[in-house]
Amino acid sequence: MSVTAPAGFVAAGIHAGVKQAGALDLSLVATADGVPVPAAGVFTSNRMTAAPVTVSRSHLQTSGGRAAAVILNSGNANAATGESGCRDAELMCDLTAAELGCDRHHVLVCSTGLIGIPLPIDRIAAAIPALVAARDVRGAADAAEAIRTTDTHRKETVVRGQGFVVGAMAKGAAMLAPNMATMLAVLTTDAAAEPAVLKRILAEAVAGSFNLLDVDGCQSTNDTVLLLASGRAGGVDSGALAAAVADACRDLAGQMAGDAEGATKVVHLTVTGAHSDEDAARGARQIARSQLTKCSWYGADPYWGRIASDLGSAGIAFDPRLLTITYGEVTVCHGGIAVEHDRDALAEHMAGRHLHITADLGLGAGRASLLTNDLTHAYVDENMGTS
């Protein structure tokens, strides 16, 4: 049930004609009674900001952090569309609000898909009454399906806390880079919390999940993560709520890493022993964005020299004589040079779906981890044209 698992929420997903062949492409998550509830959002830091991001950010500010619904479309990002794009995003909110009987500022809007192409607003506008009419507590799967683009499957999760629930859905399969990803995510909870608390909880959850996902070093124009709280379960411990929201975000981030375009490996990359956490993060990003390293992961080749080179060129404190690199439980480099190791165990680890790689710089207590992937022919095939 994902976003409708918490009490007080309904959802729907229908075909509006943005995509071809009848695919679901218009999604709604709303309060069951159309009444606004506390809400918070985290948005892309890309200055090439899509119209729906601008509109949703403005609506949250105007409403004081309250929302009754989120309307989302896939197949068109409504990005780089100028003033008309903002008008179209506002119209999506206006029409949804009219059907729900709430204020326009209590509707948030998200879009995902192709950039620089005008939104087929006439088709979307015509479909909104049917979308709102279809809302139901059983509509979560359709809502999650309707936001997919190059995702091979919908992404949903439910986290059950002590007396409350967090439900979530997301899309994301490429352009996954800090901060966040080419992603949309809507989280709901029946816990009671004020907007300021939700904003803090969501920002912390995003920092520990979506911001640690780096597939191709490219940042989207549309990244949006939203959290709505119905309050039906009453007040809960804010720490417990924060933990549940963080768990939901980590689950979704892991699903996105596993479904990244063309990926055959999910790489759990950790840099330790850095001079600072910032150095560790910078070094990890350098490795994750190296095409040579990513190709070696695709080939199941534990070529640690590429990782060493990436760290040495990352612009961080580095001494090759202190470097240790480990794949799984197998150390292949110590003191900056190759060491004897169990080649069979290493080959078995490299053949798996999940690779765990640790680089210890031996300089301090700095540490950072992130999720990334290999680089495959399928990624190139997907992205060599407009997609």
CSV table of C-alpha atoms in Angstrom, one decimal:
chain,number,residue,atom,x,y,z
A,1,MET,CA,0.0,0.0,0.0
A,2,SER,CA,3.0,2.3,0.4
A,3,VAL,CA,1.7,5.9,0.5
A,4,THR,CA,-1.7,4.8,1.6
A,5,ALA,CA,-0.5,2.5,4.4
A,6,PRO,CA,-0.6,5.4,6.9
A,7,ALA,CA,-4.1,6.3,7.9
A,8,GLY,CA,-5.6,9.3,6.2
A,9,PHE,CA,-4.2,9.1,2.7
A,10,VAL,CA,-5.6,8.0,-0.7
A,11,ALA,CA,-3.9,7.7,-4.1
A,12,ALA,CA,-4.5,7.1,-7.8
A,13,GLY,CA,-2.7,6.7,-11.1
A,14,ILE,CA,-4.2,6.9,-14.6
A,15,HIS,CA,-3.2,7.3,-18.2
A,16,ALA,CA,-3.5,10.9,-19.3
A,17,GLY,CA,-1.8,10.7,-22.7
A,18,VAL,CA,1.6,12.1,-21.8
A,19,LYS,CA,3.1,8.7,-22.5
A,20,GLN,CA,2.1,6.5,-25.4
A,21,ALA,CA,0.4,3.1,-25.5
A,22,GLY,CA,-1.8,3.6,-22.5
A,23,ALA,CA,1.0,3.7,-19.9
A,24,LEU,CA,0.0,5.3,-16.5
A,25,ASP,CA,1.5,8.8,-16.4
A,26,LEU,CA,-0.6,10.9,-14.0
A,27,SER,CA,-0.4,10.3,-10.3
A,28,LEU,CA,-2.1,11.6,-7.1
A,29,VAL,CA,-1.4,11.3,-3.4
A,30,ALA,CA,-3.9,13.2,-1.3
A,31,THR,CA,-5.4,13.4,2.2
A,32,ALA,CA,-8.6,11.3,2.4
A,33,ASP,CA,-10.8,14.3,3.2
A,34,GLY,CA,-9.0,16.9,1.1
A,35,VAL,CA,-8.0,18.8,4.2
A,36,PRO,CA,-4.4,20.1,4.3
A,37,VAL,CA,-2.0,18.6,6.8
A,38,PRO,CA,1.6,19.5,7.8
A,39,ALA,CA,4.1,19.0,5.0
A,40,ALA,CA,7.7,19.5,4.1
A,41,GLY,CA,9.8,19.3,1.0
A,42,VAL,CA,13.4,19.0,-0.2
A,43,PHE,CA,14.2,20.1,-3.7
A,44,THR,CA,17.0,20.0,-6.3
A,45,SER,CA,19.9,22.5,-5.9
A,46,ASN,CA,20.3,22.6,-9.7
A,47,ARG,CA,19.9,26.2,-10.7
A,48,MET,CA,18.2,25.0,-13.9
A,49,THR,CA,15.1,24.5,-11.9
A,50,ALA,CA,12.0,23.0,-13.3
A,51,ALA,CA,8.7,24.8,-13.1
A,52,PRO,CA,7.0,22.3,-10.7
A,53,VAL,CA,9.9,22.6,-8.3
A,54,THR,CA,9.5,26.4,-8.3
A,55,VAL,CA,5.7,26.1,-7.8
A,56,SER,CA,5.8,23.5,-5.1
A,57,ARG,CA,8.5,25.4,-3.1
A,58,SER,CA,6.4,28.5,-3.4
A,59,HIS,CA,3.2,26.8,-2.3
A,60,LEU,CA,4.8,25.3,0.8
A,61,GLN,CA,6.1,28.7,1.7
A,62,THR,CA,2.7,30.4,1.2
A,63,SER,CA,0.8,27.7,3.1
A,64,GLY,CA,3.2,27.7,6.0
A,65,GLY,CA,4.1,24.1,5.3
A,66,ARG,CA,0.7,22.5,4.7
A,67,ALA,CA,-0.6,20.4,1.8
A,68,ALA,CA,-3.7,18.4,0.9
A,69,ALA,CA,-2.4,16.7,-2.3
A,70,VAL,CA,0.5,16.1,-4.6
A,71,ILE,CA,-0.1,15.7,-8.3
A,72,LEU,CA,2.7,14.2,-10.4
A,73,ASN,CA,3.2,13.4,-14.1
A,74,SER,CA,5.8,11.3,-15.9
A,75,GLY,CA,6.9,11.5,-19.5
A,76,ASN,CA,7.6,15.2,-19.5
A,77,ALA,CA,9.7,17.1,-16.9
A,78,ASN,CA,8.2,20.6,-17.6
A,79,ALA,CA,11.8,21.9,-17.3
A,80,ALA,CA,13.3,24.6,-19.4
A,81,THR,CA,9.8,25.6,-20.5
A,82,GLY,CA,9.8,29.2,-19.4
A,83,GLU,CA,6.8,31.2,-18.1
A,84,SER,CA,4.4,28.8,-19.9
A,85,GLY,CA,5.8,25.9,-17.9
A,86,CYS,CA,5.1,27.7,-14.6
A,87,ARG,CA,1.6,28.5,-15.7
A,88,ASP,CA,1.1,24.9,-16.6
A,89,ALA,CA,2.3,23.7,-13.2
A,90,GLU,CA,0.1,26.2,-11.5
A,91,LEU,CA,-2.9,25.0,-13.6
A,92,MET,CA,-2.3,21.4,-12.5
A,93,CYS,CA,-2.5,22.6,-8.9
A,94,ASP,CA,-5.6,24.8,-9.6
A,95,LEU,CA,-7.6,22.0,-11.3
A,96,THR,CA,-6.6,19.5,-8.6
A,97,ALA,CA,-7.6,21.9,-5.9
A,98,ALA,CA,-10.9,22.6,-7.5
A,99,GLU,CA,-11.7,18.8,-7.6
A,100,LEU,CA,-10.7,18.3,-4.0
A,101,GLY,CA,-12.2,21.4,-2.6
A,102,CYS,CA,-9.1,22.9,-1.2
A,103,ASP,CA,-7.0,26.0,-1.7
A,104,ARG,CA,-4.6,26.0,-4.7
A,105,HIS,CA,-1.6,26.6,-2.4
A,106,HIS,CA,-2.4,23.3,-0.6
A,107,VAL,CA,-1.6,21.3,-3.8
A,108,LEU,CA,2.0,20.4,-4.7
A,109,VAL,CA,3.1,19.4,-8.2
A,110,CYS,CA,5.9,17.2,-9.6
A,111,SER,CA,7.0,16.3,-13.1
A,112,THR,CA,9.6,13.9,-14.5
A,113,GLY,CA,10.6,13.0,-18.0
A,114,LEU,CA,12.0,14.8,-21.0
A,115,ILE,CA,13.5,18.3,-20.6
A,116,GLY,CA,12.9,21.3,-22.8
A,117,ILE,CA,9.6,20.0,-24.3
A,118,PRO,CA,6.3,21.9,-23.6
A,119,LEU,CA,4.0,20.0,-21.2
A,120,PRO,CA,0.9,18.6,-23.0
A,121,ILE,CA,-1.2,20.5,-20.5
A,122,ASP,CA,-4.5,20.1,-22.4
A,123,ARG,CA,-4.3,16.3,-22.0
A,124,ILE,CA,-3.3,16.5,-18.3
A,125,ALA,CA,-6.0,19.1,-17.6
A,126,ALA,CA,-8.6,16.9,-19.2
A,127,ALA,CA,-7.5,13.9,-17.1
A,128,ILE,CA,-7.4,15.6,-13.7
A,129,PRO,CA,-11.1,15.1,-12.8
A,130,ALA,CA,-10.8,11.4,-13.5
A,131,LEU,CA,-7.6,11.2,-11.5
A,132,VAL,CA,-9.1,12.8,-8.5
A,133,ALA,CA,-12.3,10.6,-8.8
A,134,ALA,CA,-10.1,7.5,-8.9
A,135,ARG,CA,-8.4,8.2,-5.6
A,136,ASP,CA,-8.7,5.3,-3.1
A,137,VAL,CA,-6.8,3.7,-0.3
A,138,ARG,CA,-6.0,0.9,-2.7
A,139,GLY,CA,-4.5,3.3,-5.3
A,140,ALA,CA,-0.9,3.3,-4.1
A,141,ALA,CA,0.5,0.9,-6.6
A,142,ASP,CA,-1.1,2.7,-9.5
A,143,ALA,CA,0.3,6.0,-8.2
A,144,ALA,CA,3.8,4.6,-7.9
A,145,GLU,CA,3.5,3.0,-11.4
A,146,ALA,CA,2.4,6.3,-12.9
A,147,ILE,CA,5.6,8.2,-12.0
A,148,ARG,CA,8.0,5.7,-13.6
A,149,THR,CA,10.2,6.8,-16.5
A,150,THR,CA,13.2,4.6,-17.3
A,151,ASP,CA,12.6,2.7,-14.1
A,152,THR,CA,12.1,-1.0,-14.7
A,153,HIS,CA,9.7,-1.3,-11.8
A,154,ARG,CA,7.9,0.8,-9.3
A,155,LYS,CA,9.6,1.7,-6.0
A,156,GLU,CA,7.6,1.6,-2.8
A,157,THR,CA,8.2,0.9,0.9
A,158,VAL,CA,6.4,0.9,4.3
A,159,VAL,CA,8.1,1.4,7.7
A,160,ARG,CA,6.0,0.6,10.8
A,161,GLY,CA,7.0,2.4,13.9
A,162,GLN,CA,5.6,2.1,17.4
A,163,GLY,CA,2.0,3.2,16.9
A,164,PHE,CA,2.5,4.9,13.5
A,165,VAL,CA,3.4,4.2,9.9
A,166,VAL,CA,5.5,5.8,7.2
A,167,GLY,CA,4.7,4.9,3.6
A,168,ALA,CA,6.6,6.1,0.5
A,169,MET,CA,7.0,5.8,-3.2
A,170,ALA,CA,9.7,7.0,-5.6
A,171,LYS,CA,11.0,7.0,-9.1
A,172,GLY,CA,14.7,7.2,-10.1
A,173,ALA,CA,17.0,5.3,-12.4
A,174,ALA,CA,19.6,7.7,-13.8
A,175,MET,CA,21.1,11.2,-13.4
A,176,LEU,CA,21.6,10.2,-9.8
A,177,ALA,CA,24.0,12.6,-8.2
A,178,PRO,CA,24.3,14.9,-5.3
A,179,ASN,CA,22.2,16.3,-4.1
A,180,MET,CA,19.4,13.8,-4.5
A,181,ALA,CA,18.8,12.1,-7.8
A,182,THR,CA,16.7,12.2,-11.0
A,183,MET,CA,14.0,11.4,-8.6
A,184,LEU,CA,10.6,12.1,-7.2
A,185,ALA,CA,9.6,10.8,-3.8
A,186,VAL,CA,6.4,11.2,-1.8
A,187,LEU,CA,6.4,10.0,1.8
A,188,THR,CA,3.3,9.9,4.1
A,189,THR,CA,2.9,9.3,7.8
A,190,ASP,CA,-0.1,9.1,10.2
A,191,ALA,CA,2.1,10.5,13.0
A,192,ALA,CA,1.3,14.1,14.1
A,193,ALA,CA,4.1,16.6,13.6
A,194,GLU,CA,4.4,20.3,12.9
A,195,PRO,CA,5.9,21.5,9.5
A,196,ALA,CA,9.1,22.7,11.1
A,197,VAL,CA,9.7,19.2,12.7
A,198,LEU,CA,8.9,17.5,9.4
A,199,LYS,CA,11.3,19.8,7.5
A,200,ARG,CA,14.1,18.9,9.9
A,201,ILE,CA,13.4,15.2,9.8
A,202,LEU,CA,13.1,15.1,6.0
A,203,ALA,CA,16.3,17.1,5.5
A,204,GLU,CA,18.2,14.8,7.7
A,205,ALA,CA,16.7,11.7,6.1
A,206,VAL,CA,17.6,12.9,2.6
A,207,ALA,CA,21.2,13.7,3.7
A,208,GLY,CA,21.6,10.2,4.8
A,209,SER,CA,20.1,8.5,1.8
A,210,PHE,CA,19.4,10.1,-1.5
A,211,ASN,CA,22.3,12.5,-1.1
A,212,LEU,CA,24.6,9.5,-0.8
A,213,LEU,CA,23.6,8.0,-4.2
A,214,ASP,CA,25.8,8.8,-7.1
A,215,VAL,CA,25.3,6.8,-10.3
A,216,ASP,CA,26.6,9.1,-13.1
A,217,GLY,CA,27.5,12.4,-11.6
A,218,CYS,CA,24.6,14.2,-13.3
A,219,GLN,CA,22.1,16.2,-11.3
A,220,SER,CA,18.4,16.6,-12.3
A,221,THR,CA,16.3,19.7,-12.7
A,222,ASN,CA,13.3,18.2,-11.0
A,223,ASP,CA,14.4,16.4,-7.9
A,224,THR,CA,11.7,16.6,-5.2
A,225,VAL,CA,11.1,14.7,-1.9
A,226,LEU,CA,7.9,15.5,-0.1
A,227,LEU,CA,6.6,14.4,3.3
A,228,LEU,CA,3.0,14.8,4.5
A,229,ALA,CA,1.7,13.9,8.0
A,230,SER,CA,-2.0,13.2,8.5
A,231,GLY,CA,-1.7,13.1,12.3
A,232,ARG,CA,-4.3,10.3,12.6
A,233,ALA,CA,-2.0,8.3,14.9
A,234,GLY,CA,-1.5,11.2,17.2
A,235,GLY,CA,1.8,12.5,18.6
A,236,VAL,CA,4.8,10.2,18.6
A,237,ASP,CA,8.4,10.5,19.7
A,238,SER,CA,10.2,12.7,17.1
A,239,GLY,CA,13.3,10.6,17.2
A,240,ALA,CA,11.2,7.5,16.4
A,241,LEU,CA,9.6,9.3,13.5
A,242,ALA,CA,12.9,10.6,12.2
A,243,ALA,CA,14.3,7.0,12.3
A,244,ALA,CA,11.3,5.7,10.4
A,245,VAL,CA,11.5,8.4,7.7
A,246,ALA,CA,15.3,7.8,7.4
A,247,ASP,CA,14.7,4.1,7.0
A,248,ALA,CA,12.1,4.7,4.3
A,249,CYS,CA,14.5,7.0,2.4
A,250,ARG,CA,17.4,4.6,2.6
A,251,ASP,CA,15.2,1.8,1.3
A,252,LEU,CA,14.1,3.8,-1.7
A,253,ALA,CA,17.7,5.0,-2.4
A,254,GLY,CA,18.8,1.4,-2.4
A,255,GLN,CA,16.0,0.5,-4.8
A,256,MET,CA,17.1,3.3,-7.1
A,257,ALA,CA,20.7,2.1,-7.0
A,258,GLY,CA,19.6,-1.4,-7.9
A,259,ASP,CA,17.5,-0.1,-10.8
A,260,ALA,CA,20.0,2.4,-12.2
A,261,GLU,CA,20.0,2.4,-16.0
A,262,GLY,CA,21.9,-0.6,-17.4
A,263,ALA,CA,23.5,-1.4,-14.0
A,264,THR,CA,24.6,-4.9,-13.2
A,265,LYS,CA,26.3,-4.1,-9.9
A,266,VAL,CA,25.3,-2.1,-6.9
A,267,VAL,CA,28.5,-0.7,-5.4
A,268,HIS,CA,28.7,0.1,-1.6
A,269,LEU,CA,31.7,2.4,-1.5
A,270,THR,CA,33.4,3.6,1.7
A,271,VAL,CA,36.4,5.8,2.2
A,272,THR,CA,37.8,5.7,5.7
A,273,GLY,CA,40.9,7.1,7.4
A,274,ALA,CA,40.6,10.5,5.7
A,275,HIS,CA,41.8,13.7,7.2
A,276,SER,CA,38.2,14.8,7.4
A,277,ASP,CA,34.7,13.6,6.6
A,278,GLU,CA,34.7,16.1,3.7
A,279,ASP,CA,37.9,14.6,2.3
A,280,ALA,CA,36.4,11.2,2.6
A,281,ALA,CA,33.2,12.2,0.7
A,282,ARG,CA,35.2,14.0,-2.0
A,283,GLY,CA,37.4,10.9,-2.5
A,284,ALA,CA,34.4,8.6,-2.7
A,285,ARG,CA,32.7,10.9,-5.3
A,286,GLN,CA,35.9,10.8,-7.3
A,287,ILE,CA,35.9,7.0,-7.4
A,288,ALA,CA,32.2,6.8,-8.1
A,289,ARG,CA,32.4,9.1,-11.1
A,290,SER,CA,35.4,7.4,-12.7
A,291,GLN,CA,34.4,5.8,-16.0
A,292,LEU,CA,37.4,3.6,-15.9
A,293,THR,CA,36.6,2.3,-12.4
A,294,LYS,CA,33.0,1.8,-13.2
A,295,CYS,CA,33.9,-0.2,-16.3
A,296,SER,CA,36.1,-2.4,-14.3
A,297,TRP,CA,33.2,-3.2,-11.9
A,298,TYR,CA,31.1,-4.1,-14.9
A,299,GLY,CA,33.9,-6.5,-16.0
A,300,ALA,CA,34.1,-7.9,-12.4
A,301,ASP,CA,37.8,-6.9,-12.5
A,302,PRO,CA,39.2,-5.9,-9.1
A,303,TYR,CA,41.6,-3.4,-10.7
A,304,TRP,CA,42.4,-1.5,-7.5
A,305,GLY,CA,45.0,0.7,-9.2
A,306,ARG,CA,42.2,2.8,-10.7
A,307,ILE,CA,40.8,3.5,-7.3
A,308,ALA,CA,44.2,4.5,-6.0
A,309,SER,CA,44.6,6.8,-8.9
A,310,ASP,CA,41.2,8.4,-8.4
A,311,LEU,CA,42.0,9.1,-4.7
A,312,GLY,CA,45.4,10.6,-5.6
A,313,SER,CA,43.7,13.0,-8.0
A,314,ALA,CA,40.8,14.0,-5.8
A,315,GLY,CA,42.5,17.0,-4.3
A,316,ILE,CA,42.4,15.7,-0.8
A,317,ALA,CA,45.1,14.8,1.8
A,318,PHE,CA,46.7,11.6,0.5
A,319,ASP,CA,49.8,9.5,1.1
A,320,PRO,CA,50.1,6.4,-1.1
A,321,ARG,CA,52.3,4.7,1.5
A,322,LEU,CA,49.3,4.6,3.9
A,323,LEU,CA,46.6,3.4,1.4
A,324,THR,CA,44.7,0.1,1.9
A,325,ILE,CA,42.0,-1.1,-0.5
A,326,THR,CA,39.6,-4.0,0.3
A,327,TYR,CA,37.0,-5.7,-1.9
A,328,GLY,CA,34.5,-7.5,0.4
A,329,GLU,CA,36.7,-9.1,3.0
A,330,VAL,CA,39.7,-9.4,0.7
A,331,THR,CA,42.5,-6.8,1.0
A,332,VAL,CA,44.2,-6.3,-2.3
A,333,CYS,CA,46.4,-3.3,-1.6
A,334,HIS,CA,48.2,-2.3,1.6
A,335,GLY,CA,50.7,0.5,2.0
A,336,GLY,CA,49.9,1.5,-1.5
A,337,ILE,CA,51.2,-1.7,-3.1
A,338,ALA,CA,49.6,-5.1,-4.1
A,339,VAL,CA,49.5,-7.8,-1.4
A,340,GLU,CA,48.9,-11.5,-1.6
A,341,HIS,CA,45.2,-12.4,-1.3
A,342,ASP,CA,42.7,-15.2,-1.8
A,343,ARG,CA,41.9,-14.8,-5.5
A,344,ASP,CA,39.0,-17.3,-5.4
A,345,ALA,CA,37.3,-15.3,-2.7
A,346,LEU,CA,37.9,-12.1,-4.5
A,347,ALA,CA,36.5,-13.5,-7.8
A,348,GLU,CA,33.4,-14.7,-6.0
A,349,HIS,CA,32.8,-11.3,-4.5
A,350,MET,CA,33.3,-9.5,-7.8
A,351,ALA,CA,30.8,-11.9,-9.5
A,352,GLY,CA,28.1,-10.9,-7.1
A,353,ARG,CA,25.3,-8.3,-7.6
A,354,HIS,CA,26.6,-6.2,-4.6
A,355,LEU,CA,30.2,-5.0,-4.4
A,356,HIS,CA,31.5,-3.7,-1.1
A,357,ILE,CA,34.7,-1.7,-1.5
A,358,THR,CA,36.6,0.1,1.2
A,359,ALA,CA,39.6,2.5,0.8
A,360,ASP,CA,41.4,3.4,4.0
A,361,LEU,CA,43.6,6.5,3.6
A,362,GLY,CA,45.3,5.9,6.9
A,363,LEU,CA,45.4,9.6,7.8
A,364,GLY,CA,42.6,10.3,10.3
A,365,ALA,CA,39.1,9.6,11.4
A,366,GLY,CA,37.3,11.0,8.4
A,367,ARG,CA,34.7,8.6,6.8
A,368,ALA,CA,32.1,8.6,4.1
A,369,SER,CA,30.0,6.1,2.3
A,370,LEU,CA,27.8,6.2,-0.8
A,371,LEU,CA,26.0,3.9,-3.3
A,372,THR,CA,27.0,3.8,-6.9
A,373,ASN,CA,27.0,1.4,-9.9
A,374,ASP,CA,29.0,0.0,-12.8
A,375,LEU,CA,28.9,1.5,-16.3
A,376,THR,CA,27.5,-0.8,-19.0
A,377,HIS,CA,26.6,-0.8,-22.7
A,378,ALA,CA,23.0,-0.6,-21.7
A,379,TYR,CA,23.5,2.8,-20.0
A,380,VAL,CA,25.0,4.1,-23.2
A,381,ASP,CA,22.2,2.6,-25.3
A,382,GLU,CA,19.6,4.3,-23.0
A,383,ASN,CA,21.2,7.7,-23.1
A,384,MET,CA,22.7,8.1,-26.6
A,385,GLY,CA,19.4,9.7,-27.7
A,386,THR,CA,16.8,11.9,-26.1
A,387,SER,CA,15.6,10.0,-23.0
